[in-house]
Short mmCIF file of C-alpha atoms in Angstrom, two decimals:
data_model
loop_
_atom_site.label_atom_id
_atom_site.label_comp_id
_atom_site.label_asym_id
_atom_site.label_seq_id
_atom_site.Cartn_x
_atom_site.Cartn_y
_atom_site.Cartn_z
CA UNK A 1 -6.66 5.98 2.75
CA UNK A 2 -9.44 3.38 3.20
CA UNK A 3 -9.31 1.76 6.32
CA UNK A 4 -12.72 -0.01 6.11
CA UNK A 5 -12.18 -3.99 6.21
CA UNK A 6 -14.02 -5.98 3.65
CA UNK A 7 -16.20 -9.02 4.84
CA UNK A 8 -15.68 -12.12 2.81
CA UNK A 9 -17.83 -12.70 0.16
CA UNK A 10 -18.61 -15.13 -2.44
CA UNK A 11 -17.20 -14.07 -6.25
CA UNK A 12 -18.68 -14.92 -9.46
CA UNK A 13 -16.86 -16.61 -11.78
CA UNK A 14 -16.38 -15.56 -15.44
CA UNK A 15 -14.35 -16.47 -18.76
CA UNK A 16 -10.91 -15.10 -18.47
CA UNK A 17 -9.35 -15.99 -21.71
CA UNK A 18 -7.18 -13.04 -23.05
CA UNK A 19 -8.42 -10.79 -20.28
CA UNK A 20 -4.91 -10.00 -19.28
CA UNK A 21 -2.28 -11.42 -21.66
CA UNK A 22 -3.25 -10.97 -25.31
CA UNK A 23 -2.50 -13.44 -28.10
CA UNK A 24 0.57 -11.08 -29.15
CA UNK A 25 1.62 -10.88 -25.63
CA UNK A 26 1.77 -14.88 -25.62
CA UNK A 27 3.94 -15.18 -28.69
CA UNK A 28 6.41 -12.83 -27.00
CA UNK A 29 6.28 -14.81 -23.78
CA UNK A 30 6.87 -18.30 -25.44
CA UNK A 31 9.92 -17.14 -27.04
CA UNK A 32 11.67 -16.08 -23.66
CA UNK A 33 13.63 -18.97 -22.13
CA UNK A 34 15.57 -17.13 -19.20
CA UNK A 35 13.32 -16.68 -15.76
CA UNK A 36 14.98 -13.25 -15.46
CA UNK A 37 13.50 -12.35 -18.52
CA UNK A 38 10.29 -13.98 -18.04
CA UNK A 39 9.78 -12.15 -15.18
CA UNK A 40 10.47 -8.67 -16.71
CA UNK A 41 7.78 -9.58 -19.62
CA UNK A 42 5.03 -10.72 -16.93
CA UNK A 43 5.99 -7.77 -15.31
CA UNK A 44 4.95 -5.34 -18.11
CA UNK A 45 2.29 -7.34 -19.64
CA UNK A 46 0.59 -7.62 -15.93
CA UNK A 47 1.48 -4.36 -15.00
CA UNK A 48 2.97 -5.47 -11.34
CA UNK A 49 3.72 -2.02 -9.81
CA UNK A 50 4.42 -3.11 -6.26
CA UNK A 51 7.35 -2.52 -3.71
CA UNK A 52 9.51 -5.35 -2.60
CA UNK A 53 8.66 -8.02 -1.16
CA UNK A 54 5.51 -8.10 -2.76
CA UNK A 55 6.53 -7.49 -6.46
CA UNK A 56 8.96 -10.39 -6.21
CA UNK A 57 6.32 -12.58 -4.52
CA UNK A 58 3.76 -11.85 -7.17
CA UNK A 59 5.87 -12.31 -10.28
CA UNK A 60 7.61 -15.98 -8.79
CA UNK A 61 3.86 -16.82 -8.65
CA UNK A 62 3.25 -15.75 -12.42
CA UNK A 63 6.85 -17.28 -13.67
CA UNK A 64 5.92 -20.54 -11.86
CA UNK A 65 2.59 -20.70 -13.57
CA UNK A 66 3.85 -20.08 -16.86
CA UNK A 67 6.75 -22.81 -16.49
CA UNK A 68 3.92 -25.55 -15.16
CA UNK A 69 2.24 -24.78 -18.61
CA UNK A 70 4.98 -25.04 -20.35
CA UNK A 71 5.91 -28.54 -18.72
CA UNK A 72 1.97 -29.84 -19.07
CA UNK A 73 2.52 -28.65 -23.01
CA UNK A 74 -0.54 -26.17 -22.67
CA UNK A 75 -1.38 -23.93 -25.46
CA UNK A 76 -1.28 -20.20 -25.51
CA UNK A 77 -5.10 -19.96 -24.90
CA UNK A 78 -4.97 -22.29 -21.78
CA UNK A 79 -1.70 -20.45 -20.46
CA UNK A 80 -3.24 -17.01 -20.94
CA UNK A 81 -6.37 -18.42 -19.22
CA UNK A 82 -4.35 -20.18 -16.44
CA UNK A 83 -2.38 -17.17 -15.56
CA UNK A 84 -5.45 -15.17 -15.27
CA UNK A 85 -7.21 -17.76 -13.01
CA UNK A 86 -4.57 -17.59 -10.66
CA UNK A 87 -4.53 -13.74 -10.51
CA UNK A 88 -8.16 -13.47 -10.01
CA UNK A 89 -7.95 -15.99 -7.12
CA UNK A 90 -4.89 -14.17 -5.74
CA UNK A 91 -7.05 -11.09 -5.85
CA UNK A 92 -10.03 -12.49 -4.35
CA UNK A 93 -7.63 -13.79 -1.36
CA UNK A 94 -6.23 -10.65 -0.49
CA UNK A 95 -9.32 -8.35 -0.73
CA UNK A 96 -9.89 -8.76 3.03
CA UNK A 97 -7.74 -9.71 5.78
CA UNK A 98 -10.16 -11.95 7.14
CA UNK A 99 -10.25 -15.62 6.76
CA UNK A 100 -11.84 -16.48 3.26
CA UNK A 101 -10.38 -19.80 2.43
CA UNK A 102 -13.42 -21.48 1.73
CA UNK A 103 -14.59 -18.70 -0.48
CA UNK A 104 -11.41 -18.73 -2.61
CA UNK A 105 -11.78 -22.40 -2.85
CA UNK A 106 -15.27 -22.22 -4.29
CA UNK A 107 -14.05 -19.30 -6.47
CA UNK A 108 -11.30 -21.55 -7.79
CA UNK A 109 -13.69 -24.33 -8.51
CA UNK A 110 -16.35 -22.06 -10.53
CA UNK A 111 -13.43 -20.73 -12.49
CA UNK A 112 -12.09 -24.11 -13.71
CA UNK A 113 -15.38 -24.91 -14.46
CA UNK A 114 -15.96 -21.76 -16.63
CA UNK A 115 -13.09 -23.18 -18.75
CA UNK A 116 -13.62 -26.69 -18.98
CA UNK A 117 -17.35 -27.10 -19.90
CA UNK A 118 -18.64 -26.05 -23.47
CA UNK A 119 -21.78 -23.51 -22.67
CA UNK A 120 -21.34 -20.32 -24.35
CA UNK A 121 -21.61 -17.56 -23.70
CA UNK A 122 -20.77 -18.39 -20.08
CA UNK A 123 -18.12 -21.04 -20.24
CA UNK A 124 -16.00 -22.57 -22.80
CA UNK A 125 -14.19 -26.14 -23.14
CA UNK A 126 -10.45 -25.09 -22.67
CA UNK A 127 -9.57 -27.56 -20.46
CA UNK A 128 -10.07 -31.31 -20.64
CA UNK A 129 -11.12 -33.33 -17.41
CA UNK A 130 -7.51 -34.72 -16.71
CA UNK A 131 -6.23 -31.38 -17.45
CA UNK A 132 -8.66 -29.87 -14.90
CA UNK A 133 -7.84 -32.25 -12.27
CA UNK A 134 -4.02 -31.21 -12.95
CA UNK A 135 -4.50 -27.73 -12.74
CA UNK A 136 -6.51 -27.88 -9.51
CA UNK A 137 -3.89 -29.88 -8.01
CA UNK A 138 -1.33 -27.43 -8.94
CA UNK A 139 -3.34 -24.41 -7.70
CA UNK A 140 -4.04 -26.19 -4.37
CA UNK A 141 -0.28 -26.99 -3.64
CA UNK A 142 1.04 -23.72 -5.11
CA UNK A 143 -1.42 -21.00 -3.48
CA UNK A 144 -4.21 -22.34 -1.77
CA UNK A 145 -2.08 -24.16 0.67
CA UNK A 146 -0.19 -21.29 1.22
CA UNK A 147 -2.98 -18.52 0.99
CA UNK A 148 -2.22 -17.39 4.67
CA UNK A 149 1.14 -16.43 3.79
CA UNK A 150 0.00 -14.23 0.75
CA UNK A 151 -2.71 -12.71 2.94
CA UNK A 152 0.01 -11.78 5.46
CA UNK A 153 2.36 -10.42 2.73
CA UNK A 154 -0.26 -8.45 0.70
CA UNK A 155 -2.92 -7.41 2.99
CA UNK A 156 -2.82 -4.58 6.34
CA UNK A 157 -2.28 -6.18 9.67
CA UNK A 158 -5.67 -5.42 11.71
CA UNK A 159 -5.19 -4.58 15.09
CA UNK A 160 -8.00 -4.55 17.82
CA UNK A 161 -8.34 -1.38 20.04
CA UNK A 162 -10.35 -1.67 23.25
CA UNK A 163 -12.01 1.45 24.81
CA UNK A 164 -12.72 0.97 28.44
CA UNK A 165 -15.55 3.22 30.32
CA UNK A 166 -15.80 3.07 33.96
CA UNK A 167 -19.40 3.43 35.15
CA UNK A 168 -20.10 4.57 38.88
CA UNK A 169 -18.65 7.49 40.92
CA UNK A 170 -16.23 9.19 38.74
CA UNK A 171 -14.32 12.58 38.56
CA UNK A 172 -17.50 14.81 37.88
CA UNK A 173 -19.36 13.37 41.11
CA UNK A 174 -16.12 14.46 42.95
CA UNK A 175 -16.22 17.64 41.42
CA UNK A 176 -19.93 18.48 42.18
CA UNK A 177 -19.33 17.48 45.94
CA UNK A 178 -16.25 19.75 46.07
CA UNK A 179 -18.18 22.71 44.87
CA UNK A 180 -21.29 22.14 47.19
CA UNK A 181 -19.16 21.94 50.17
CA UNK A 182 -16.68 25.12 49.62
CA UNK A 183 -18.47 27.01 52.28
CA UNK A 184 -18.30 24.13 54.95
CA UNK A 185 -15.70 24.49 57.81
CA UNK A 186 -12.54 22.30 58.03
CA UNK A 187 -14.35 18.98 59.38
CA UNK A 188 -16.46 18.93 56.19
CA UNK A 189 -13.12 19.55 54.18
CA UNK A 190 -11.57 16.72 55.80
CA UNK A 191 -14.60 14.43 55.12
CA UNK A 192 -14.86 15.11 51.47
CA UNK A 193 -11.03 14.42 51.54
CA UNK A 194 -11.33 11.09 53.10
CA UNK A 195 -14.40 10.47 50.37
CA UNK A 196 -12.20 11.25 47.80
CA UNK A 197 -9.46 8.81 48.96
CA UNK A 198 -11.98 5.99 49.45
CA UNK A 199 -13.49 6.61 45.91
CA UNK A 200 -9.97 6.78 44.52
CA UNK A 201 -9.39 3.36 46.05
CA UNK A 202 -12.50 1.99 44.93
CA UNK A 203 -11.87 3.21 41.03
CA UNK A 204 -8.46 1.51 41.28
CA UNK A 205 -9.87 -1.86 42.29
CA UNK A 206 -12.77 -1.70 39.57
CA UNK A 207 -10.23 -0.95 37.13
CA UNK A 208 -7.93 -3.91 37.91
CA UNK A 209 -11.27 -5.98 37.97
CA UNK A 210 -12.02 -4.87 34.56
CA UNK A 211 -8.85 -5.63 33.08
CA UNK A 212 -8.67 -8.88 34.49
CA UNK A 213 -12.20 -9.72 33.01
CA UNK A 214 -10.85 -8.08 29.47
CA UNK A 215 -7.81 -10.51 29.45
CA UNK A 216 -9.58 -13.39 30.20
CA UNK A 217 -12.28 -12.63 27.57
CA UNK A 218 -9.22 -11.97 24.94
CA UNK A 219 -7.31 -15.36 25.90
CA UNK A 220 -10.83 -17.14 25.36
CA UNK A 221 -11.36 -15.20 21.84
CA UNK A 222 -7.92 -16.15 21.18
CA UNK A 223 -8.16 -19.76 21.76
CA UNK A 224 -11.46 -19.66 19.53
CA UNK A 225 -9.72 -18.30 16.87
CA UNK A 226 -6.94 -20.70 16.73
CA UNK A 227 -9.06 -23.78 17.24
CA UNK A 228 -11.27 -22.29 14.03
CA UNK A 229 -8.00 -21.91 11.94
CA UNK A 230 -6.97 -25.80 13.00
CA UNK A 231 -10.57 -26.87 11.59
CA UNK A 232 -10.23 -24.90 8.57
CA UNK A 233 -6.81 -26.13 7.67
CA UNK A 234 -8.08 -29.75 8.25
CA UNK A 235 -10.94 -29.13 6.02
CA UNK A 236 -8.81 -28.08 3.35
CA UNK A 237 -6.76 -31.11 3.75
CA UNK A 238 -9.52 -33.48 3.59
CA UNK A 239 -10.89 -31.62 0.27
CA UNK A 240 -7.38 -32.27 -1.16
CA UNK A 241 -7.34 -35.69 -0.24
CA UNK A 242 -10.80 -36.11 -1.59
CA UNK A 243 -10.02 -34.30 -4.88
CA UNK A 244 -6.59 -36.87 -5.13
CA UNK A 245 -8.58 -39.73 -4.06
CA UNK A 246 -11.50 -38.93 -6.69
CA UNK A 247 -8.94 -38.82 -9.46
CA UNK A 248 -7.23 -42.03 -8.69
CA UNK A 249 -10.56 -43.72 -8.33
CA UNK A 250 -11.29 -42.29 -12.09
CA UNK A 251 -8.34 -43.80 -13.39
#
């Protein structure tokens, strides 16, 4: 099992038309009306082979995307591309348990740009400007706003293990003193015993001091992480409001 943790990185967007759902698959999906049958079809087409609750959460994401496309009257090409875009953003989000919200948001914008501008072979005009704004709002409201919840479900939990090494007088020094004093008389033995007790007390005090220092540092790091999360959430909210404000301004 690979226990390495990937560092958040920028991803390069590419065309996703017919990448995961073919034209024939879309014809079959368009004929399905019930949600359970739609879940079964998408599970087969997208090869979703995960244990619960991961499987249910992921299929719910794909089903809601297809239903959104039907509500907006999107074509087969648009529906196939949007499901693949959602799938790619999700895979980018869960490739690391670390916070990569900024990278995922940028990746989302780049993917939409690849499917809204005619610039072959790098991009195609699959969505109009109004449709892109609508899709962006949908992705923000239904995925990016909840990216940490998806990350919590689909990524392993990271735990920090601390190994403390105490410097100074330790067991080796005491063992050496005892070996050197084996031939001494009883008074020397009593002296060594007293030194051992004093060293043990010193070690206990040192351990308590180090543990207190580590506890204070951990509390400080925890506060910094909480502050960083709050700042990231605030930035995402500002971006979402700016996007909606820009849409209203254009109208």
